[in-house]
PDB file of C-alpha atoms in Angstrom:
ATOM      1  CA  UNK H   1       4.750  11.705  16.520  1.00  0.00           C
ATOM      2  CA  UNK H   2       8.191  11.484  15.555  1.00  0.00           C
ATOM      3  CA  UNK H   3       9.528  12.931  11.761  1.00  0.00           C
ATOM      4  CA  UNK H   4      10.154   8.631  11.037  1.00  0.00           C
ATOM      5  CA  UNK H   5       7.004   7.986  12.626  1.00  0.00           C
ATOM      6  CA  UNK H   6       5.714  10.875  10.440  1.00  0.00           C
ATOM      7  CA  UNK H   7       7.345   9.193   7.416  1.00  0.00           C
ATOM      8  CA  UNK H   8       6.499   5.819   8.001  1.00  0.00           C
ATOM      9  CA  UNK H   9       2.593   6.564   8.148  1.00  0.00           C
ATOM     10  CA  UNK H  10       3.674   8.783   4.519  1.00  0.00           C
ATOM     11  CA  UNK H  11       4.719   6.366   2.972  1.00  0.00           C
ATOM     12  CA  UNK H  12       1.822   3.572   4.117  1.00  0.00           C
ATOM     13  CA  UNK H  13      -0.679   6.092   2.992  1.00  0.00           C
ATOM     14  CA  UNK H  14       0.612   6.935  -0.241  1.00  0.00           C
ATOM     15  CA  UNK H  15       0.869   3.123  -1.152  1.00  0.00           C
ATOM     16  CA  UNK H  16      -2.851   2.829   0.305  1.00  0.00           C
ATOM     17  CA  UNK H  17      -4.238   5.726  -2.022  1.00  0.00           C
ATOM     18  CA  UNK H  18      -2.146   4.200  -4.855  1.00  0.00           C
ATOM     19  CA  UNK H  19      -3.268   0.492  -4.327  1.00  0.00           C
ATOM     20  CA  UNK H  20      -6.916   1.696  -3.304  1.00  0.00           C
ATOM     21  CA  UNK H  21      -6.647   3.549  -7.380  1.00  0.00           C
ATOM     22  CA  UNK H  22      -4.854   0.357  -8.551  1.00  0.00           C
ATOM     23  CA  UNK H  23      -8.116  -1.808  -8.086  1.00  0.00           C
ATOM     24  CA  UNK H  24     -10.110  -0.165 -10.301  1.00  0.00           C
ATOM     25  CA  UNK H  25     -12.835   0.872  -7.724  1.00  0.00           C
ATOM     26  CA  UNK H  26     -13.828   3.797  -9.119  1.00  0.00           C
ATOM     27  CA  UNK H  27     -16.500   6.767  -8.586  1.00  0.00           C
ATOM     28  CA  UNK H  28     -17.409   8.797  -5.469  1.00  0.00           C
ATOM     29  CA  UNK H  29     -16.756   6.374  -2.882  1.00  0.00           C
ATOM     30  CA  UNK H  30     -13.190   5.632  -4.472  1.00  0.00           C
ATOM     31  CA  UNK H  31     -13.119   9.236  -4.366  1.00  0.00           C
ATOM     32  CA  UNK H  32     -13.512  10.657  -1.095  1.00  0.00           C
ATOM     33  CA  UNK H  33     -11.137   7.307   0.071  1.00  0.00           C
ATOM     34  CA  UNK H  34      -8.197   8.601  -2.044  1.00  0.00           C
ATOM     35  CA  UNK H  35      -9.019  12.807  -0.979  1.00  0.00           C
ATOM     36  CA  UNK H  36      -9.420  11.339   2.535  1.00  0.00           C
ATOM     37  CA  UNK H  37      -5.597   9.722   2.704  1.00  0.00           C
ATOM     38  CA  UNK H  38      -4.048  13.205   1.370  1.00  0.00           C
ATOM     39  CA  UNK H  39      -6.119  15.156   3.529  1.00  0.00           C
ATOM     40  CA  UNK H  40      -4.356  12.754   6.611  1.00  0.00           C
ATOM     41  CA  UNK H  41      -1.052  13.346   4.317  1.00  0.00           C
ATOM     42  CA  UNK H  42      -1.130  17.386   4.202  1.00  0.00           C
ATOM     43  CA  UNK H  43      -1.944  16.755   7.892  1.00  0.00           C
ATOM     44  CA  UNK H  44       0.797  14.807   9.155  1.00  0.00           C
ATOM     45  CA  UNK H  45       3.359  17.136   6.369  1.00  0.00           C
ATOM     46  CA  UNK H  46       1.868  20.235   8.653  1.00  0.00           C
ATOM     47  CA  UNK H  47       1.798  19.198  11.827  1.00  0.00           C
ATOM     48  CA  UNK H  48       5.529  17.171  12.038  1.00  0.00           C
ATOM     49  CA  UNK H  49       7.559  17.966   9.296  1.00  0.00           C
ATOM     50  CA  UNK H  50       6.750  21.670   9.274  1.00  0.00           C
ATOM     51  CA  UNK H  51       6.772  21.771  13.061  1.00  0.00           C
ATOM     52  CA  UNK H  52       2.903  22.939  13.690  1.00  0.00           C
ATOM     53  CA  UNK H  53       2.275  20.630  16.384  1.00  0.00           C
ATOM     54  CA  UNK H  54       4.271  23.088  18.326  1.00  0.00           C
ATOM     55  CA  UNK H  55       2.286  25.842  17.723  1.00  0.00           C
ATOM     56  CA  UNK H  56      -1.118  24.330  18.340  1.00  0.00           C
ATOM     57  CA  UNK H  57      -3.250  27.820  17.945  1.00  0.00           C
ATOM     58  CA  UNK H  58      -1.468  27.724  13.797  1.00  0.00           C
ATOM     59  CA  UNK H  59      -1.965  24.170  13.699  1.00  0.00           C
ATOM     60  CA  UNK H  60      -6.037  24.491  14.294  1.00  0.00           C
ATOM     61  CA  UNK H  61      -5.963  26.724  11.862  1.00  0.00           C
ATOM     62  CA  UNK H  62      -4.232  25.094   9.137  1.00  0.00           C
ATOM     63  CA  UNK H  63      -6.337  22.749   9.639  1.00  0.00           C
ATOM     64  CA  UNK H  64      -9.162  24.269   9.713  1.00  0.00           C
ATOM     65  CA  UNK H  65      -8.853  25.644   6.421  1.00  0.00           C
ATOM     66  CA  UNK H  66      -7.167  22.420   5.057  1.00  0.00           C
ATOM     67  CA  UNK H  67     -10.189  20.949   6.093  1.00  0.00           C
ATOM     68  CA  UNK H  68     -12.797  22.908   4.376  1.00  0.00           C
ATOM     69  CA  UNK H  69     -10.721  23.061   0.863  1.00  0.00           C
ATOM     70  CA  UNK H  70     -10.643  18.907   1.182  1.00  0.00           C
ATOM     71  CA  UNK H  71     -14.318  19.201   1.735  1.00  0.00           C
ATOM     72  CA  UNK H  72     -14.517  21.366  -1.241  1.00  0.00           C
ATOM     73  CA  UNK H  73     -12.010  19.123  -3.714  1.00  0.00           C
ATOM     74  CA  UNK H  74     -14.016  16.451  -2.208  1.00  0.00           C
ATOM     75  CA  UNK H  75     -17.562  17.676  -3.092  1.00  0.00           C
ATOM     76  CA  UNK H  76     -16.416  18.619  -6.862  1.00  0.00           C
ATOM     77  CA  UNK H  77     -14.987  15.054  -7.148  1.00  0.00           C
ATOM     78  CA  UNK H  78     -18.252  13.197  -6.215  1.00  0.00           C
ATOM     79  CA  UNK H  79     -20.356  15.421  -8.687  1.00  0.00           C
ATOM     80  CA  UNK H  80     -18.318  14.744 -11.468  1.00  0.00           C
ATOM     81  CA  UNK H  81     -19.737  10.858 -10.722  1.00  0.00           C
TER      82      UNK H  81
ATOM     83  CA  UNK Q   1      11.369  41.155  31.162  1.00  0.00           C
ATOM     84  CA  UNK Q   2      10.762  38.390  29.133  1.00  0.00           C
ATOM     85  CA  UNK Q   3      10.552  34.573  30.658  1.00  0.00           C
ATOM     86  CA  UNK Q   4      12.435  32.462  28.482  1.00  0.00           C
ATOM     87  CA  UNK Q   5      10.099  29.150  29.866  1.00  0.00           C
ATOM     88  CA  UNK Q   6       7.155  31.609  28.975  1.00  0.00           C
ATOM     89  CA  UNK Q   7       4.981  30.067  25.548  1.00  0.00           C
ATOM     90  CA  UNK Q   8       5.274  31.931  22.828  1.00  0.00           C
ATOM     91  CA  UNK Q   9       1.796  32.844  21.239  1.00  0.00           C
ATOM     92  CA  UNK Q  10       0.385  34.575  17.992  1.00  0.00           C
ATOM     93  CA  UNK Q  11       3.173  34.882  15.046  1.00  0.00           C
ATOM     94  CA  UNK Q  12       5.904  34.054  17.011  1.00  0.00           C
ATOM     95  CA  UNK Q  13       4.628  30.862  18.198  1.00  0.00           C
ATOM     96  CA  UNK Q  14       5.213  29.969  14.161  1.00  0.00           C
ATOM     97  CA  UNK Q  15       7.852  27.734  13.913  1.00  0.00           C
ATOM     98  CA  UNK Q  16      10.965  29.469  11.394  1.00  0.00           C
ATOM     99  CA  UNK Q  17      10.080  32.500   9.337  1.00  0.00           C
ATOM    100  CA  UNK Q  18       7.332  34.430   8.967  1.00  0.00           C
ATOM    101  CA  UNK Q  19       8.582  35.419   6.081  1.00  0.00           C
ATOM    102  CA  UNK Q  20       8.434  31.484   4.849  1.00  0.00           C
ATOM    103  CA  UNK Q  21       5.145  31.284   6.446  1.00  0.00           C
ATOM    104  CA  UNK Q  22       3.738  33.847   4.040  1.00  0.00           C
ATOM    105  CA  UNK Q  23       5.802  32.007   1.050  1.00  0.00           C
ATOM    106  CA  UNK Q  24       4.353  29.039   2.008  1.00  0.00           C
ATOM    107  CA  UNK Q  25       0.534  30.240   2.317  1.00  0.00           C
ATOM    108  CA  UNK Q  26       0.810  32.009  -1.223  1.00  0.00           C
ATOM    109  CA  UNK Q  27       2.203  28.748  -2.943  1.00  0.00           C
ATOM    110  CA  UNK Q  28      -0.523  26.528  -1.483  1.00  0.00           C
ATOM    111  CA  UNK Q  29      -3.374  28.981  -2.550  1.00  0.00           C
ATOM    112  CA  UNK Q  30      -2.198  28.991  -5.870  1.00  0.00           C
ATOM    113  CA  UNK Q  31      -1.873  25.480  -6.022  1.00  0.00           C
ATOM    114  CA  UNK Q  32      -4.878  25.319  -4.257  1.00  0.00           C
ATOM    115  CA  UNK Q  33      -6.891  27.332  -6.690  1.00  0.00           C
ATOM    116  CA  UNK Q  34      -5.108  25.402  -9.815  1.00  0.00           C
ATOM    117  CA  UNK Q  35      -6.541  21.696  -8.606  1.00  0.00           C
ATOM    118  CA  UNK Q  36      -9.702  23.194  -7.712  1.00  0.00           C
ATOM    119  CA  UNK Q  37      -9.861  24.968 -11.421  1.00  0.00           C
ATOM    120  CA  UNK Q  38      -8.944  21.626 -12.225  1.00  0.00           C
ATOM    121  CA  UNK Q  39     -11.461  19.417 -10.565  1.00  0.00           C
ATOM    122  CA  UNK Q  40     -14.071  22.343 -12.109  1.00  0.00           C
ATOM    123  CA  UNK Q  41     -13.292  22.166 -15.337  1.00  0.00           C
ATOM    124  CA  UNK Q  42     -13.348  18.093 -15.474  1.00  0.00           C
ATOM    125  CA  UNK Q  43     -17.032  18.428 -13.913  1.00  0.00           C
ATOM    126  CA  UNK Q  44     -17.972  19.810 -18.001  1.00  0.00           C
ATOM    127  CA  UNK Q  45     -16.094  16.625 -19.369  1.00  0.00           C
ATOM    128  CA  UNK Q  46     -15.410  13.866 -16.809  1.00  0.00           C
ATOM    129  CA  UNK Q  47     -15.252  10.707 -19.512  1.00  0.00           C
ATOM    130  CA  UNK Q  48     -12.606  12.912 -21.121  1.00  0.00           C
ATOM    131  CA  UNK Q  49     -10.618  14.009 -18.150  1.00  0.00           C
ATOM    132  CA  UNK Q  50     -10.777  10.060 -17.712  1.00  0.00           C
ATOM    133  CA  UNK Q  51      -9.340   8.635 -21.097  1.00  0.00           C
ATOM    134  CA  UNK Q  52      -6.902  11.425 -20.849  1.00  0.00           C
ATOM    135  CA  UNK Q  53      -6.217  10.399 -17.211  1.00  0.00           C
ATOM    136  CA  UNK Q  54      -5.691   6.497 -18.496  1.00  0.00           C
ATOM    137  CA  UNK Q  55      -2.086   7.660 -20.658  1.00  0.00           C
ATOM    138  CA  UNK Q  56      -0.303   8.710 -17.129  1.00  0.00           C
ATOM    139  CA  UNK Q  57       2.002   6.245 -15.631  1.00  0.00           C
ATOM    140  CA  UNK Q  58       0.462   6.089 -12.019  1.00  0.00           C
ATOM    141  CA  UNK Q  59       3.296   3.937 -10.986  1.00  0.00           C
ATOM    142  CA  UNK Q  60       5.999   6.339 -12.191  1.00  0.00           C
ATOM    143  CA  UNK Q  61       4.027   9.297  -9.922  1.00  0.00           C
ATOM    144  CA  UNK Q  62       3.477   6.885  -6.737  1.00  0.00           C
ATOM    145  CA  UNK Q  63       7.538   6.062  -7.202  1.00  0.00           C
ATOM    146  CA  UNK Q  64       7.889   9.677  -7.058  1.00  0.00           C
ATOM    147  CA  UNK Q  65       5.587  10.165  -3.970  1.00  0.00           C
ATOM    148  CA  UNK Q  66       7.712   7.910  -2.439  1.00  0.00           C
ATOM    149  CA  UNK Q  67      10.691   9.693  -3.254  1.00  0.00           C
ATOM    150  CA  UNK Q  68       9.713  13.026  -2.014  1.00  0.00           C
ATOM    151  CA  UNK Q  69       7.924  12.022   1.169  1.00  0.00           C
ATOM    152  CA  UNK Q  70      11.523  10.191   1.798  1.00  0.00           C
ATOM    153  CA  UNK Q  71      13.357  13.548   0.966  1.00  0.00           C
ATOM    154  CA  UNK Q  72      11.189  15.568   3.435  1.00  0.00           C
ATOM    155  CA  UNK Q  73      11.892  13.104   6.160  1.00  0.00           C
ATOM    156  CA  UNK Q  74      15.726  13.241   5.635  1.00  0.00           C
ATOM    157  CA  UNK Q  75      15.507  17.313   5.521  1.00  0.00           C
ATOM    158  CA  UNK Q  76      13.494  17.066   8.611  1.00  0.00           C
ATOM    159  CA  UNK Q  77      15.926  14.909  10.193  1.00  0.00           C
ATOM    160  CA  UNK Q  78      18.293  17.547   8.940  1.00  0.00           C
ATOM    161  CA  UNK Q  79      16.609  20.076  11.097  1.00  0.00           C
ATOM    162  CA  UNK Q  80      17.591  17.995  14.399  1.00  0.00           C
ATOM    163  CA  UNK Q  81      21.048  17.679  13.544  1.00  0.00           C
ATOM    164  CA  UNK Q  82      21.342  21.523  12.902  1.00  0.00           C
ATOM    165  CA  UNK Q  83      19.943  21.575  16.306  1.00  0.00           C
ATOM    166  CA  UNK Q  84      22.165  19.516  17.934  1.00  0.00           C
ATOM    167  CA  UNK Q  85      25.209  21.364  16.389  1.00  0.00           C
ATOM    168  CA  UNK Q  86      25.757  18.658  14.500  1.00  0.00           C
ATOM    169  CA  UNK Q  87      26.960  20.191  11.020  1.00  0.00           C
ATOM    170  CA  UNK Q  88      28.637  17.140   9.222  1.00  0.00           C
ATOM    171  CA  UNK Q  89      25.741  15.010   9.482  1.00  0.00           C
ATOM    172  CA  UNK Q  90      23.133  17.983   8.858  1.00  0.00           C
ATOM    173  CA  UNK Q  91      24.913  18.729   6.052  1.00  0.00           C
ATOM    174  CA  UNK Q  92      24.961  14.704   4.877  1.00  0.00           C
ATOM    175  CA  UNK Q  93      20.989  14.902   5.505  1.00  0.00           C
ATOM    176  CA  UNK Q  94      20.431  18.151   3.155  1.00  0.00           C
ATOM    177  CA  UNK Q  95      22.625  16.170   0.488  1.00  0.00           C
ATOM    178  CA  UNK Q  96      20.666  13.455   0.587  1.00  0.00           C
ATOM    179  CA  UNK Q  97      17.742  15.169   0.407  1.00  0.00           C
ATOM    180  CA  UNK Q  98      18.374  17.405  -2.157  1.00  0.00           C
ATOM    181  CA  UNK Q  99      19.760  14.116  -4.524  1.00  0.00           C
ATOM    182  CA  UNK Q 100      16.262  12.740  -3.723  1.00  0.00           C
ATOM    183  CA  UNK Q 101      14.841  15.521  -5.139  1.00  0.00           C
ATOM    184  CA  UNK Q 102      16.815  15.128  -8.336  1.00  0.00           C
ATOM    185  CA  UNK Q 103      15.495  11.637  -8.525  1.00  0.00           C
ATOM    186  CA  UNK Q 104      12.177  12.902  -8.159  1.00  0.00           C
ATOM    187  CA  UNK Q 105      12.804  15.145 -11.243  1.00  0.00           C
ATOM    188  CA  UNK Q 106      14.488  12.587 -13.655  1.00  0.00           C
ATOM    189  CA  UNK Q 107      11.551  10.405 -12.981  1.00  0.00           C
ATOM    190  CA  UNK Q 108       9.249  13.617 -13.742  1.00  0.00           C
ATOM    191  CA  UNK Q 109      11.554  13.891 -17.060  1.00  0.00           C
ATOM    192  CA  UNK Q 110      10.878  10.546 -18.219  1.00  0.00           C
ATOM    193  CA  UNK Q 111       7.045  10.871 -17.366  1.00  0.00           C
ATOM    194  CA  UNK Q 112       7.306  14.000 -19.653  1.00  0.00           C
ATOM    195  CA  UNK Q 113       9.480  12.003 -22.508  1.00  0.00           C
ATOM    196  CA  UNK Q 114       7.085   8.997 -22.843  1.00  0.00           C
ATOM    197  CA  UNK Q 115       4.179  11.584 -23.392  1.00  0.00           C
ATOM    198  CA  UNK Q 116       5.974  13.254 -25.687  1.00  0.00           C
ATOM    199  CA  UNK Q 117       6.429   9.969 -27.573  1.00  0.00           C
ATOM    200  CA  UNK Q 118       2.651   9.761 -27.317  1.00  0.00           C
ATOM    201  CA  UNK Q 119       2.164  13.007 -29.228  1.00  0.00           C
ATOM    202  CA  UNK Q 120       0.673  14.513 -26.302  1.00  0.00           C
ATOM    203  CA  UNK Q 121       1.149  18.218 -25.602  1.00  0.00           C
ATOM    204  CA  UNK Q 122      -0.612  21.335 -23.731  1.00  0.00           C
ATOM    205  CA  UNK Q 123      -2.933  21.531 -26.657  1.00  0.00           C
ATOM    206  CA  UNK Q 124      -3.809  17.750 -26.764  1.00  0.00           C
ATOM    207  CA  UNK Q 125      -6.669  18.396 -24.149  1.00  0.00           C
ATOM    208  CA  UNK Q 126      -7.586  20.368 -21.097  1.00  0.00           C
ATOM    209  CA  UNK Q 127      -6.967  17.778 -18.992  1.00  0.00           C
ATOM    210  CA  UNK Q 128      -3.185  18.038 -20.314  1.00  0.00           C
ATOM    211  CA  UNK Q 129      -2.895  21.995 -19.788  1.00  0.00           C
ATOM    212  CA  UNK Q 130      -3.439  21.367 -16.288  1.00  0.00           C
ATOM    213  CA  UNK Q 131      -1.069  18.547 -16.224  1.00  0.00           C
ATOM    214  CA  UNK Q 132       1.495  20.462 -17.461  1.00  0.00           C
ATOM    215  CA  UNK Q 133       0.899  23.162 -16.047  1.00  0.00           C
ATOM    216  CA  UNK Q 134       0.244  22.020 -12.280  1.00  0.00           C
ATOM    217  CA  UNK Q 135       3.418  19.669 -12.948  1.00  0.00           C
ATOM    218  CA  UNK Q 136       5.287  21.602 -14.215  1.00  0.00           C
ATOM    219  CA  UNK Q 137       5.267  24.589 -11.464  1.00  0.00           C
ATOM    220  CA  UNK Q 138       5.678  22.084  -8.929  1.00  0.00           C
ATOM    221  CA  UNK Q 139       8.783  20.693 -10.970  1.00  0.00           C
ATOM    222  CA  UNK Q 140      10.187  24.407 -10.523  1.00  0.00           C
ATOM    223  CA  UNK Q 141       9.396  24.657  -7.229  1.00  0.00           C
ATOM    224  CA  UNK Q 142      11.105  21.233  -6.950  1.00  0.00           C
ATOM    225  CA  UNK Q 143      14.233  22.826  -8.363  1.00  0.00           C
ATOM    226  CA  UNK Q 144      14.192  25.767  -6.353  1.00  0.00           C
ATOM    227  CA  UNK Q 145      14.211  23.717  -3.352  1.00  0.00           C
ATOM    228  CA  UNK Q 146      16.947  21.991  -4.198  1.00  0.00           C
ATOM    229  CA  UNK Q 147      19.098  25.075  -5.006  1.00  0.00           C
ATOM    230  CA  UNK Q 148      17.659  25.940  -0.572  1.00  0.00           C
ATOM    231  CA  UNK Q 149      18.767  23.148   0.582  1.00  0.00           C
ATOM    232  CA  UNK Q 150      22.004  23.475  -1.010  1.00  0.00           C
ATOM    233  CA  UNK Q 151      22.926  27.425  -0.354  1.00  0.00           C
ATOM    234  CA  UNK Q 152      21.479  26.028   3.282  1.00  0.00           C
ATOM    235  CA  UNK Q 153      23.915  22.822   3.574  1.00  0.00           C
ATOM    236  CA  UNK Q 154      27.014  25.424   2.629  1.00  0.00           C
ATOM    237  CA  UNK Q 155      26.382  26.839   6.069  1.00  0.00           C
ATOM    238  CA  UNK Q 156      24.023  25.452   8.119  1.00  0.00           C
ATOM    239  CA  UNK Q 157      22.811  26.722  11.305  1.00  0.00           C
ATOM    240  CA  UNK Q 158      19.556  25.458  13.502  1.00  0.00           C
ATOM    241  CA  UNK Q 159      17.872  28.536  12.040  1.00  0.00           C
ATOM    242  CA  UNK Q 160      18.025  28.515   8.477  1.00  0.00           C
ATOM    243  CA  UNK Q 161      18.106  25.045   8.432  1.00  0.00           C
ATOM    244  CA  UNK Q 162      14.441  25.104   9.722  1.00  0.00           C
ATOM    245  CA  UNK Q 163      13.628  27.907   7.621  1.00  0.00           C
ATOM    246  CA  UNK Q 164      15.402  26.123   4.221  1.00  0.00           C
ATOM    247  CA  UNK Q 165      13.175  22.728   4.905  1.00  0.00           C
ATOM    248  CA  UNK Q 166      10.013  24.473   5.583  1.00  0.00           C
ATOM    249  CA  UNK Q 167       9.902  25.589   1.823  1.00  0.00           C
ATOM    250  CA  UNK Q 168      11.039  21.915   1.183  1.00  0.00           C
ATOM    251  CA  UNK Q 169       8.189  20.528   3.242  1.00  0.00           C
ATOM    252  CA  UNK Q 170       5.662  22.889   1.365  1.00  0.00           C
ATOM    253  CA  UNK Q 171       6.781  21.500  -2.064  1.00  0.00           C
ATOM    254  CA  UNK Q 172       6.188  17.945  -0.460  1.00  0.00           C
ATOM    255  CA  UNK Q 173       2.659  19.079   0.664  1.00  0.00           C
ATOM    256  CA  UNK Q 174       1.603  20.167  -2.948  1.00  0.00           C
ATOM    257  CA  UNK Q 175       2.386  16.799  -3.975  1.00  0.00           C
ATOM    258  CA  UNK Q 176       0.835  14.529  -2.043  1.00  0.00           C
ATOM    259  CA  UNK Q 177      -2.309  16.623  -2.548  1.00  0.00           C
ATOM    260  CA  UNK Q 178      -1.688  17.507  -6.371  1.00  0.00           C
ATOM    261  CA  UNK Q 179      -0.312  13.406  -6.752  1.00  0.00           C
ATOM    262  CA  UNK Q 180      -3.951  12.271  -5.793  1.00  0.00           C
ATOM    263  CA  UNK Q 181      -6.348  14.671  -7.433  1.00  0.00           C
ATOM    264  CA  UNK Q 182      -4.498  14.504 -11.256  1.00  0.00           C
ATOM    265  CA  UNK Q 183      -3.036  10.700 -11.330  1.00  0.00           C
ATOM    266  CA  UNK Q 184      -5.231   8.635  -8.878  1.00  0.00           C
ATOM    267  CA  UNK Q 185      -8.564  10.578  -9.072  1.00  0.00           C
ATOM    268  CA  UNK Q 186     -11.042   7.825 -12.180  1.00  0.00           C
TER     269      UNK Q 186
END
């Protein structure tokens, strides 16, 4: 993916997340939609802008761990309903 | 002897700086650990987090996710130009990027003026001293960055033009996870 590429799918998801929070759906499914599209965000940031896509063992990692915290952030969202 | 065509593996298959790398880890565990104290803390009051939630100006913050996603593309951009020895226009990009970030600030200020106008403070409720507090780091960061990019588009070469965005790109990744969690997040 390209860095304009990269920034073109940025800016798509942030209006997504925004819009999806816009219309009022709200609680745990509303929830793990908006953690979902800045978990694909912080991937995209990593892997392109920060150049991890050319280190694929770092990039695994990354998000690896990005992945459980989301999981995490995601799990204390739905509980609080 | 070393093959030039050979793959680089363990640290220095990191792209730029160690050095950043370990900046950059640090800053996103302690953001990290803020928005998860965060998202803890509204479990013991989540109709409060809520109506404290409703006074933020969601359009003001996704205006300023904009802007910052846009800055990080231009310093990224910036990083190809270094590459290609091209120091007018990587210097053009960092400029650009860095007024973006200014932007991205004044916007912050008047998010931080109206709530002031509200009466709302640190104190006003604990969904607030994260908001400032989260906010308010990230709006340092924010200006640290900008001073990088700068002392970076004075002289730029491929290497600390790299090394200058990465922290750039980090402040960009706190946001569009921090933007999310505190203004978007019912």
């Amino acid at each position: 993916m390209s860095v304009t590429q990269a920034w073109l799918f940025l800016i798509a998801l942030s209006l997504g997340s925004t819009a999806l929070a816009w219309t009022g759906v709200d609680g745990g499914w509303a929830a793990l939609a908006i953690l979902s599209l800045a978990w694909l965000k912080a991937q995209i940031i990593l892997r392109t802008y920060l150049g991890l896509s050319q280190a694929p063992s770092w990039s695994r990692g990354f998000a690896m761990v990005l992945g459980f915290y989301m999981l995490g952030m995601m799990g204390l969202a739905v509980a609080a309903g | 002897m070393n093959d030039a065509s050979e793959p680089r593996t363990g640290l220095d298959a990191l792209p730029g700086d160690l050095m950043m790398w370990i900046l950059i880890v640090s800053e996103l565990l302690v953001f990290g650990a803020g928005l998860a104290a965060f998202l803890g803390v509204r479990l013991t009051d989540p109709a409060g987090f809520a109506e404290a939630q409703s006074h933020l100006h969601r359009a003001m913050a996704g205006i300023n996710t904009v802007v910052l996603v846009s800055s990080g593309w231009l310093a990224a951009l910036a990083v190809h130009a270094a590459e290609a020895g091209r120091i007018a226009r990587t210097r053009l990009l960092l400029a650009a990027a860095s007024v973006l970030g200014v932007v991205f600030l004044w916007i912050k200020g008047l998010e931080y003026a109206e709530k002031a106008a509200q009466g709302i403070d640190v104190e006003t409720h604990p969904f607030f001293t994260f908001y400032y507090l989260l906010t308010g780091f990230h709006a340092v960061h924010v200006i640290a960055g900008i001073v990088i990019l700068g002392l970076v588009a004075w002289r730029p070469t491929a290497r600390n033009t790299e090394v200058g965005t990465a922290f750039w790109h980090m402040v960009d990744l706190v946001w569009v996870i921090l933007f999310p969690i505190l203004y978007l997040l019912g």
